[in-house]
Short mmCIF file of C-alpha atoms in Angstrom, two decimals:
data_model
loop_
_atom_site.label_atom_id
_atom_site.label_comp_id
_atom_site.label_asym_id
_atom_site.label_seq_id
_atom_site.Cartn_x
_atom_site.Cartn_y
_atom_site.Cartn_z
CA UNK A 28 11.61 193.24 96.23
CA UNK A 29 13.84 196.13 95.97
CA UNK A 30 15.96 196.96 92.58
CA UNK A 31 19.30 194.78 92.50
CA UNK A 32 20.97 197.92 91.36
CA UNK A 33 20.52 199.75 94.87
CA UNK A 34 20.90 196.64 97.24
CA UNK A 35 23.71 198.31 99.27
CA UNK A 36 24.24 197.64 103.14
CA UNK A 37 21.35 199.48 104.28
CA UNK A 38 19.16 195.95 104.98
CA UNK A 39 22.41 194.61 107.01
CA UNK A 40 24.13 195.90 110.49
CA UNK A 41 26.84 194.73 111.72
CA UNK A 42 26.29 192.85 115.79
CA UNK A 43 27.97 191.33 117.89
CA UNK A 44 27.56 187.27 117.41
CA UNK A 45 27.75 185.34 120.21
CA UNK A 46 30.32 182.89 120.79
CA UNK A 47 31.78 184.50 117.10
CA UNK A 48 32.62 187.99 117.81
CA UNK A 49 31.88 190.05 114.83
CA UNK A 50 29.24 189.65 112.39
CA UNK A 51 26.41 190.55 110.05
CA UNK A 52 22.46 190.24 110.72
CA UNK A 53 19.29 191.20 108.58
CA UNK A 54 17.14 194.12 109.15
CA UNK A 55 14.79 193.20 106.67
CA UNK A 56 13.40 190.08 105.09
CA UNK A 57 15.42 188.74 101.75
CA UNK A 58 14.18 185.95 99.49
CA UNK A 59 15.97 182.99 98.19
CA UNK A 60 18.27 184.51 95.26
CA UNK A 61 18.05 188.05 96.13
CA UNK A 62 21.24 190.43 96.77
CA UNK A 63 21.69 191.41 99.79
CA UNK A 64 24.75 193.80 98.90
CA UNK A 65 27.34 194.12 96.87
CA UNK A 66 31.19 195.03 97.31
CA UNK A 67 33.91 195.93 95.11
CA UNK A 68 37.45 195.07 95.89
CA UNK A 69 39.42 196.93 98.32
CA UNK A 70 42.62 195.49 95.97
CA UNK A 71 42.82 192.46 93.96
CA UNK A 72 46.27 190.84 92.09
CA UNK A 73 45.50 188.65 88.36
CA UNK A 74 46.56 185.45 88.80
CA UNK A 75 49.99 185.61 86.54
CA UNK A 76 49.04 182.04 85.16
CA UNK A 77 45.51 184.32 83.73
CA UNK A 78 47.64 187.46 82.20
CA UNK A 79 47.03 187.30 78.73
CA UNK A 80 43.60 185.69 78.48
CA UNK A 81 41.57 188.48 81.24
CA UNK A 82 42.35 192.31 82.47
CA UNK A 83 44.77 192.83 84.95
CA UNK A 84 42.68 195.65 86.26
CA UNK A 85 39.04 194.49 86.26
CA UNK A 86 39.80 190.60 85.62
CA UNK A 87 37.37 190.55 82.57
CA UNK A 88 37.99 187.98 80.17
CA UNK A 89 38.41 189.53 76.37
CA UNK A 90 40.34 188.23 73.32
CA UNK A 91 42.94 191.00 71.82
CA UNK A 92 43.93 193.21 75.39
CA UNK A 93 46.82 195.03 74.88
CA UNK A 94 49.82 194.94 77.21
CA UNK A 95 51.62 197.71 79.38
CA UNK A 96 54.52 199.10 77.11
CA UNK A 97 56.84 198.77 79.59
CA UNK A 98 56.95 195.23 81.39
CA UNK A 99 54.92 193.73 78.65
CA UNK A 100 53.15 191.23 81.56
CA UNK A 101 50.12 193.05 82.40
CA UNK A 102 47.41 193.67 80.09
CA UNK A 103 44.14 195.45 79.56
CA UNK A 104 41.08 196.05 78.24
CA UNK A 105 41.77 199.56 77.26
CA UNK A 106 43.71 202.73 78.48
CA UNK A 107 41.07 203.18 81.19
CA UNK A 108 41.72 200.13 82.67
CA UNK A 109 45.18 200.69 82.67
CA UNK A 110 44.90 204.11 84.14
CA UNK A 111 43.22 202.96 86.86
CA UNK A 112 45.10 199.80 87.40
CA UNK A 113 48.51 201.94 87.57
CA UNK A 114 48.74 203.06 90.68
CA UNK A 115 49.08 199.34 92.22
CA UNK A 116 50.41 198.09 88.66
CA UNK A 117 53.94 200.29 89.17
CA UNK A 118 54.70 198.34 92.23
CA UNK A 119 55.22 195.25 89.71
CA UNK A 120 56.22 197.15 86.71
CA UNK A 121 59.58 198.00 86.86
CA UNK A 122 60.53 194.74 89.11
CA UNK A 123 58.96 192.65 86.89
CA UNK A 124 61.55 193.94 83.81
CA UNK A 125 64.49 193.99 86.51
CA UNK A 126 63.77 190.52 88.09
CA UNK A 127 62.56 189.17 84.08
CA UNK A 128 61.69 185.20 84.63
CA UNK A 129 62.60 185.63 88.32
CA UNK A 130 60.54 187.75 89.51
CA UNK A 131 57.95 185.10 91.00
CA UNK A 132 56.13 187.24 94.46
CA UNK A 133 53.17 184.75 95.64
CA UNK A 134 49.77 185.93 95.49
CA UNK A 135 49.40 186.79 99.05
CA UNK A 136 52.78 188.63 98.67
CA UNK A 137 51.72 190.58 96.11
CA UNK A 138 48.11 190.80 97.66
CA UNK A 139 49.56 192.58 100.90
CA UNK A 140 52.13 194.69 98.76
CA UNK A 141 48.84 196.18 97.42
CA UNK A 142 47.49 196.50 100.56
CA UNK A 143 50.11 198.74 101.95
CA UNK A 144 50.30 200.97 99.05
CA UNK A 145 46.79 201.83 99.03
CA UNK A 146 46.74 201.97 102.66
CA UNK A 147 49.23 204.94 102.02
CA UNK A 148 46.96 206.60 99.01
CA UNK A 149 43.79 206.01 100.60
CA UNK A 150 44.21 206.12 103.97
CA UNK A 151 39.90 207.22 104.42
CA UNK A 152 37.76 204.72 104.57
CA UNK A 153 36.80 203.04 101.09
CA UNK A 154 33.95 202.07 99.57
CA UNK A 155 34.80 198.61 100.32
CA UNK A 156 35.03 199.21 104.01
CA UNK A 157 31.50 200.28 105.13
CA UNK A 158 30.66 197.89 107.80
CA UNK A 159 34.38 196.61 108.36
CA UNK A 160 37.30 198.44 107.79
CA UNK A 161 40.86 196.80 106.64
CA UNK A 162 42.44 197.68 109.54
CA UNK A 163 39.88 195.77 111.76
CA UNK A 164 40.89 192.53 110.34
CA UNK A 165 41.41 189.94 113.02
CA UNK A 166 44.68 188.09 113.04
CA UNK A 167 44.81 185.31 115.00
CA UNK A 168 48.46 186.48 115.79
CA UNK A 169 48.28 184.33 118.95
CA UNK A 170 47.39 181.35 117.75
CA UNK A 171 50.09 181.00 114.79
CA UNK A 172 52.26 178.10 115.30
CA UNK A 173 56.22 178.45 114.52
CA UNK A 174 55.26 177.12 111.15
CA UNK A 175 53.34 179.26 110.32
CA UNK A 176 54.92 182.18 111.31
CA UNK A 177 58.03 181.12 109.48
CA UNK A 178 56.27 181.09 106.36
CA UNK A 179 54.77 184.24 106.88
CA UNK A 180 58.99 185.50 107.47
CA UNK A 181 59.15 183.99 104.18
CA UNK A 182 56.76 186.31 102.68
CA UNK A 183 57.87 189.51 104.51
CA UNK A 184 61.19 188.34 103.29
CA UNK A 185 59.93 188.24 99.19
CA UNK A 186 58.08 191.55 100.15
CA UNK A 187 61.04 193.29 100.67
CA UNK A 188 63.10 191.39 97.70
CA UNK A 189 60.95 192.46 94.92
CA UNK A 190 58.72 195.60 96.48
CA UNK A 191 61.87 198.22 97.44
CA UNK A 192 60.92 201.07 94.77
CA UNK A 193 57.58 201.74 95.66
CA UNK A 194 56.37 200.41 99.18
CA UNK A 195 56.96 202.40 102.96
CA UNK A 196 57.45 199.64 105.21
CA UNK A 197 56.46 199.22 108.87
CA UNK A 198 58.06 197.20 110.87
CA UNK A 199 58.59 193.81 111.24
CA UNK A 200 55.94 193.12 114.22
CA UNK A 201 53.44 195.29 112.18
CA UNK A 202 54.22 193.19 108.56
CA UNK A 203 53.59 189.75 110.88
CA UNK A 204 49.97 191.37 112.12
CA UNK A 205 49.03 192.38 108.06
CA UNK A 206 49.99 189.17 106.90
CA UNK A 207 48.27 186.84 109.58
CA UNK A 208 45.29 189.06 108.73
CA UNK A 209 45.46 188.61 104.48
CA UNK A 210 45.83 184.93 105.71
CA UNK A 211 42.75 185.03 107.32
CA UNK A 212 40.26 187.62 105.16
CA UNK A 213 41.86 187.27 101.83
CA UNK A 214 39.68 185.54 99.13
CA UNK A 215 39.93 183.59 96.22
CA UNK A 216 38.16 185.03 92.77
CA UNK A 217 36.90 182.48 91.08
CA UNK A 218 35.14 182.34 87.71
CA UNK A 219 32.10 180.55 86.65
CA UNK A 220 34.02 177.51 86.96
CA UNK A 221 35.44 178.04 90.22
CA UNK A 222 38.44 178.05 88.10
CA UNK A 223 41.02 180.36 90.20
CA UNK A 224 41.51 183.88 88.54
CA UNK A 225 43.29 185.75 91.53
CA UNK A 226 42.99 186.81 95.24
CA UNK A 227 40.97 190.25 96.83
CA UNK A 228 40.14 191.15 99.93
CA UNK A 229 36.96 192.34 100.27
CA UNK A 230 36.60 194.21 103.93
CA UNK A 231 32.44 193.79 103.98
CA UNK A 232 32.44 190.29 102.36
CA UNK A 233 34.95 189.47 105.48
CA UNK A 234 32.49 190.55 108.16
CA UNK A 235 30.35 187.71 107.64
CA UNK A 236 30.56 184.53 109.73
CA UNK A 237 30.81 180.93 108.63
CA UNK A 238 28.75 178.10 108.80
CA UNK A 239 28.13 174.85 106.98
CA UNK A 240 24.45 175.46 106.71
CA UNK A 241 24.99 179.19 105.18
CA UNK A 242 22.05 181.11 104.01
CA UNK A 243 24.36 183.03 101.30
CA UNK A 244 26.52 182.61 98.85
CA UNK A 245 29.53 184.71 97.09
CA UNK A 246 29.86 184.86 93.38
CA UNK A 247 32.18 187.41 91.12
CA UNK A 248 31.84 189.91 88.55
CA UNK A 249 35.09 190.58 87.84
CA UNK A 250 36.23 192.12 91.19
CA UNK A 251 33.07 192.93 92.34
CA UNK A 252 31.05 190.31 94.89
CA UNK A 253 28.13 189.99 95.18
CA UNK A 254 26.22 188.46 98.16
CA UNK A 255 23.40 186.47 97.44
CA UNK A 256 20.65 184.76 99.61
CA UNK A 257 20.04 180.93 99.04
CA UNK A 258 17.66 180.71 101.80
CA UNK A 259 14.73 182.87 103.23
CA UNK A 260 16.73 185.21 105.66
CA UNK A 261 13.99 186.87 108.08
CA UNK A 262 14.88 190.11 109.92
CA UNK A 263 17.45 189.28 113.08
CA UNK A 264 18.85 186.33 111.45
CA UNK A 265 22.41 185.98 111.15
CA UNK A 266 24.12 185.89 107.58
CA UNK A 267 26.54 183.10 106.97
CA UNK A 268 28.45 182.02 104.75
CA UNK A 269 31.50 179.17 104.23
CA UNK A 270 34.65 179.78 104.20
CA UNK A 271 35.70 175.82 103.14
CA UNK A 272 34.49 173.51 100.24
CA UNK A 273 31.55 171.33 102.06
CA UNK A 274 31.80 168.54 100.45
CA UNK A 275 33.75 166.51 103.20
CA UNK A 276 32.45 165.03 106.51
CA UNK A 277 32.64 167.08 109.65
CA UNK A 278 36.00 166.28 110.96
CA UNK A 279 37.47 167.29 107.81
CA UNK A 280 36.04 170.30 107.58
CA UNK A 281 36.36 171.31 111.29
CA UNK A 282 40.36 170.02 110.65
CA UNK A 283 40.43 173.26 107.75
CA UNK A 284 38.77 175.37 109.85
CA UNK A 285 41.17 175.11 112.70
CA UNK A 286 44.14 174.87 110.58
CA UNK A 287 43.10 178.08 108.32
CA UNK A 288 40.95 180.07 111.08
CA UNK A 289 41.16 179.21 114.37
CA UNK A 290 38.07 177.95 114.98
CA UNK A 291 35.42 174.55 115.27
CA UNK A 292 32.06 175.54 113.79
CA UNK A 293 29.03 174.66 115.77
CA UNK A 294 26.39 174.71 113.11
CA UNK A 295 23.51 172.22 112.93
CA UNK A 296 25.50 170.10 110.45
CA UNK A 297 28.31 169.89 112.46
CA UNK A 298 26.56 169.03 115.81
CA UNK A 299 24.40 166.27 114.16
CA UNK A 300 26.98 164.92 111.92
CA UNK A 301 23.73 163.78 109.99
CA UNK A 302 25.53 163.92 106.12
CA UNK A 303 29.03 161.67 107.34
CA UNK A 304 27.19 158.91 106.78
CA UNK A 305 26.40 159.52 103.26
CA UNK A 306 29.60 160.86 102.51
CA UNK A 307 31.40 158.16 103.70
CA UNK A 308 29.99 155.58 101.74
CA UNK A 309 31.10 152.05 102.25
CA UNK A 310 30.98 149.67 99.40
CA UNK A 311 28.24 147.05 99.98
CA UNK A 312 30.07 143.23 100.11
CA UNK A 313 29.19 140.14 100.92
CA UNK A 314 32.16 140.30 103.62
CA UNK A 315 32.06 144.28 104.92
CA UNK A 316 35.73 145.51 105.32
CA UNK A 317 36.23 145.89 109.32
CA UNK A 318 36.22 148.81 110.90
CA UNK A 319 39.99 149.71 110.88
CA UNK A 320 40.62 148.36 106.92
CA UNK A 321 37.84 151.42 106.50
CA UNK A 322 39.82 154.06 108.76
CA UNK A 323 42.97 153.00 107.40
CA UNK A 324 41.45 153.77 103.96
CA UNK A 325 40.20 156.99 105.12
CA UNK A 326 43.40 158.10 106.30
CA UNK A 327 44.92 157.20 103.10
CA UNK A 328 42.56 159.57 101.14
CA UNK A 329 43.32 162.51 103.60
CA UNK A 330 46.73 162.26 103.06
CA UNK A 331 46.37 162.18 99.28
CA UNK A 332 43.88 165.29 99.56
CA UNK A 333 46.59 166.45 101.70
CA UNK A 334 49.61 166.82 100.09
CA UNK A 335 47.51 168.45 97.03
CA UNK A 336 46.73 171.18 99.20
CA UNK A 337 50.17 171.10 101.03
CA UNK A 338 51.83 170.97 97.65
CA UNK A 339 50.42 174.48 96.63
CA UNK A 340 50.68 175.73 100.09
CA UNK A 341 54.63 175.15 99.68
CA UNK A 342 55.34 176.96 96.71
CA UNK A 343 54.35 174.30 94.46
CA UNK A 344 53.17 176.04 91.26
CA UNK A 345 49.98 174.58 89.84
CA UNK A 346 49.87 176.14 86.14
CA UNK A 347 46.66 174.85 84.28
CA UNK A 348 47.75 171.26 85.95
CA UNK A 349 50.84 171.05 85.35
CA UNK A 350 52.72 170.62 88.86
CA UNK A 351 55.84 172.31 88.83
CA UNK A 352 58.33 172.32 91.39
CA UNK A 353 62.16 173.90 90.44
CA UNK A 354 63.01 172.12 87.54
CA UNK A 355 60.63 169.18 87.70
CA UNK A 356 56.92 168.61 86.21
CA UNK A 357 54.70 166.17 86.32
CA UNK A 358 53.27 165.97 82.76
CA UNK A 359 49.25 165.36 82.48
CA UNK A 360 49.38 161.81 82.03
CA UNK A 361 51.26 161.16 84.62
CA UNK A 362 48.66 163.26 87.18
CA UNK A 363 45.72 161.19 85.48
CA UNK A 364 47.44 157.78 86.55
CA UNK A 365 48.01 159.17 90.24
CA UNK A 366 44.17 160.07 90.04
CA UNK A 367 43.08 156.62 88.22
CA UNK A 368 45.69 154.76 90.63
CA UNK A 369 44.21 156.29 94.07
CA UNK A 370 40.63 155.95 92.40
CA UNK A 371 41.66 152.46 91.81
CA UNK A 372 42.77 151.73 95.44
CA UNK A 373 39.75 153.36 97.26
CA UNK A 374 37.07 151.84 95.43
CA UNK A 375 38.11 148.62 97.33
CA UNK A 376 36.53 150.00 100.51
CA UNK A 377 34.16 153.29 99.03
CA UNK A 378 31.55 153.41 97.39
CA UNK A 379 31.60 156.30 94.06
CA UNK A 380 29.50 158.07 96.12
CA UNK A 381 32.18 158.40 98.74
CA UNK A 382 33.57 162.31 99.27
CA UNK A 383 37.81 161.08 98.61
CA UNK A 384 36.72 158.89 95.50
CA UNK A 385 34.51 161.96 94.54
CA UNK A 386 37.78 164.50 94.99
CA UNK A 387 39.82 162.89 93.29
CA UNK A 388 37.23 161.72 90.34
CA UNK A 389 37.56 165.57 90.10
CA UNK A 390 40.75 166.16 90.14
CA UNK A 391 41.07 163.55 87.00
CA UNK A 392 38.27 165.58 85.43
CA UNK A 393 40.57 168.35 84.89
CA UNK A 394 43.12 166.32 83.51
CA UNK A 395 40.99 165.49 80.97
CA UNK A 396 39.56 168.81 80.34
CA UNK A 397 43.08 170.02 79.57
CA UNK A 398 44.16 167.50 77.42
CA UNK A 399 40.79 168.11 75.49
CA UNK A 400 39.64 164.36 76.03
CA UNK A 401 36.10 165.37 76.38
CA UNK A 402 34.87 162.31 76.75
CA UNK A 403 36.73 161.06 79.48
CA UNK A 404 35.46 164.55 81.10
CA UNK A 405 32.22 163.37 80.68
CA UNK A 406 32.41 160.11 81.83
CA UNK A 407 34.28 161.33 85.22
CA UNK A 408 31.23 164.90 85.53
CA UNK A 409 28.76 162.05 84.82
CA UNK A 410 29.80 159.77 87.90
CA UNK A 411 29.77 163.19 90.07
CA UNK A 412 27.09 165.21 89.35
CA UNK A 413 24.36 162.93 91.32
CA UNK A 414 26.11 162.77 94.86
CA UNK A 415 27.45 166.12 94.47
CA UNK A 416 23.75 167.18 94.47
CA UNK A 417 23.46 165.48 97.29
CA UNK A 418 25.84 166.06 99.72
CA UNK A 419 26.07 169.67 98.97
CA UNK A 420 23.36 172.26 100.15
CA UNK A 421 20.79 173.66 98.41
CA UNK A 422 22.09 176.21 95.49
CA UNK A 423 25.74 175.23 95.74
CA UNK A 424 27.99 176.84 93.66
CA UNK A 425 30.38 173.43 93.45
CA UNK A 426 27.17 171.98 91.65
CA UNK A 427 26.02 175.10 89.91
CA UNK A 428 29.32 174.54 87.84
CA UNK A 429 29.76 171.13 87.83
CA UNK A 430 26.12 171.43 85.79
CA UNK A 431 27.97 173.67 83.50
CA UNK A 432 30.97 171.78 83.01
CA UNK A 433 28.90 169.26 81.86
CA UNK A 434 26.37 171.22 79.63
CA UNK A 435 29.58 172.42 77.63
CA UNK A 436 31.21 168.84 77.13
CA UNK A 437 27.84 167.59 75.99
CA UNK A 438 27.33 170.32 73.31
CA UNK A 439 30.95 170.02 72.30
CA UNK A 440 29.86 166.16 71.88
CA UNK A 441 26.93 167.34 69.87
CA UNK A 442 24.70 165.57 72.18
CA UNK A 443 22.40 169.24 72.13
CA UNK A 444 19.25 167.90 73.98
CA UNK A 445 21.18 166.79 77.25
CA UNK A 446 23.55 169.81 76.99
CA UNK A 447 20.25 171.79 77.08
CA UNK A 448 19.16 170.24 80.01
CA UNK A 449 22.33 170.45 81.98
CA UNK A 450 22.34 173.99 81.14
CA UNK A 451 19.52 174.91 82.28
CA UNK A 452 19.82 172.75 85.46
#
């Protein structure tokens, strides 16, 4: 097995897919856990809910970084950090002390900001973009719906608001095209968790198909990813990866795919449907609930998981769970009842097992985790641990952490033999 430290692109080429368009194949054989490459951020924005607690520049997590002199909301590691962080940092800096508490870009705004002003400073290829390049980014420009394409107005509008000091703009037409494509390649850095820390883009991570069977995964070191086999990849095959959380039956995830990417996936699990079943458990009564209670049930739970991921999607800002909208909040208790109440209302039809009871079982989780009721944590990670092994693939990062989450709360319960055991699970 080659050395980690020079797995690089060489082992990969980039093909045309069939049916896909672009993609990425093997040239040589790689084992189950070993890197196929590795690819540092072409740009990357800190959440602003993580300044304080990791680097704005490299996104490493250290107590005591010290904070840019000027706008006092970015902080570092050390001066190198900050050197190198400046060039992208200055778009922010002085808006951030001219706009104070209302200077409030999204992500992707911020994302694409970056974008353009590295575009301008680097406009050679990077070391990011060896296989695909930025500018290659497909768009799906004809496929946006007036909805979307208002909201993307939206952010061209903010982009201009709080980005006039620093940033060359093109024109409108072009700013549509960049934004549809952040849309579509951007990426969510996540730590060991999967506890959001801030968005990339990461050109050569982007060249690689989806499927709900992938043979890879994507993990972070601070901005860097790494791509990592969790199957046997033989020379020729195709490297995939998944763009959605798997967790949820095929119609729900082909519904994401559309909605986010233009596309229905035609992978083995989607064609034979053979995990819906499982995941839609149906509670096992004397007098079974006919078939429409169970659909009407089902379309209850969508529209719950629904207007979570709306609610974010619309400018909702989700700070460490607390749900903030204008002037409102909805205080952790209150979240924990919506969870216990919907919990409450499906288990008349699902079984625990079920993928909605199991969402939102997780979304009360992290209630309790931040109101430091660890047991309640524990009881909720205990109830999901089992059919998250099982309806996930093999190696899934969802249970990877979910096994950590759980090794923590038992040590901080000073139960030490299971929290061993979940560890090292």
């Amino acid at each position: 097995m080659r050395s980690e430290a020079a797995a690089q692109p060489g082992g990969l080429e980039r093909f045309t897919s069939a049916g896909k368009g672009r993609g990425l194949r093997a040239r040589r054989r790689y084992a189950v856990g070993e890197l196929l490459f590795s690819c540092p951020a072409y740009t990357a924005v800190l959440a602003v809910s993580e300044r304080g607690s990791h680097c704005d520049g490299c996104f490493a997590r250290k107590e005591g970084l010290s904070k840019c002199g000027r706008c006092k909301q970015a902080f570092y590691c050390d001066v190198d950090c900050q050197k190198e962080d400046w060039p992208m940092h200055k778009l922010e800096c002085s808006a951030m002390c001219t706009f104070g508490q209302n200077w409030n870009p999204s992500e992707t705004v911020r994302l694409t900001a970056r974008i353009l002003a590295k575009q301008k400073t680097y406009p050679e290829r990077t070391q990011s973009e060896k296989l695909l390049a930025v500018k290659e980014f497909e768009s799906h420009l004809d496929k946006l719906d007036n909805e979307k394409r208002e909201l993307i107005q939206n952010d061209i509008a903010a982009l201009h608001h709080f980005y006039s000091k620093h940033l060359e703009y093109p024109d409108n037409a072009a700013l549509v095209v960049l934004f549809a494509q952040v849309n579509c390649n951007g990426f969510t850095i996540e730590d060991e968790e999967l506890s959001h820390l801030g968005s990339a883009v990461f050109p050569d991570v982007a060249l690689m198909n989806h499927s709900c069977c992938p043979n890879v995964i994507v993990t972070y070191k601070g901005t860097l990813a790494e791509v990592r086999a969790v199957k046997v990849i033989e020379p020729g095959e195709e490297v995939f990866t998944s763009y959605i959380d798997l967790l949820y039956p095929t119609e729900d995830r082909n519904d994401r795919l559309r909605d986010s990417y233009f596309f229905n996936c035609d992978c083995r699990e989607c064609v034979t449907k053979d995990k819906d079943k499982e995941k839609l458990a149906i509670r096992k009564l004397n007098d079974p609930p006919a078939a429409e209670t169970v659909w009407d049930m089902i379309k209850y739970a969508r529209n719950v998981i629904e207007e979570f991921r709306r609610a974010k999607h619309y400018k909702y800002i989700l700070y460490h769970l607390f749900v903030v909208f204008l002037d409102f909040f909805i205080p952790p208790s209150e979240l924990l009842e919506i969870c216990e109440l919907s919990l409450d209302k499906m288990s008349a039809v699902f079984e625990d097992s079920n993928v909605y009871m199991l969402h939102m079982m997780y979304q009360a989780m992290g209630v309790c985790l931040y109101v430091q009721d660890w047991e309640g944590a524990l009881r909720y990670g205990q109830k999901i641990i089992r059919p998250y092994s099982k309806h996930y693939p093999s190696y899934s990062l969802n249970v990877a952490s979910m096994w950590l989450k759980l090794g923590r709360l038992y040590m901080t319960l000073e139960n030490r033999a299971a929290g061993v055991k979940a560890l090292k699970r």
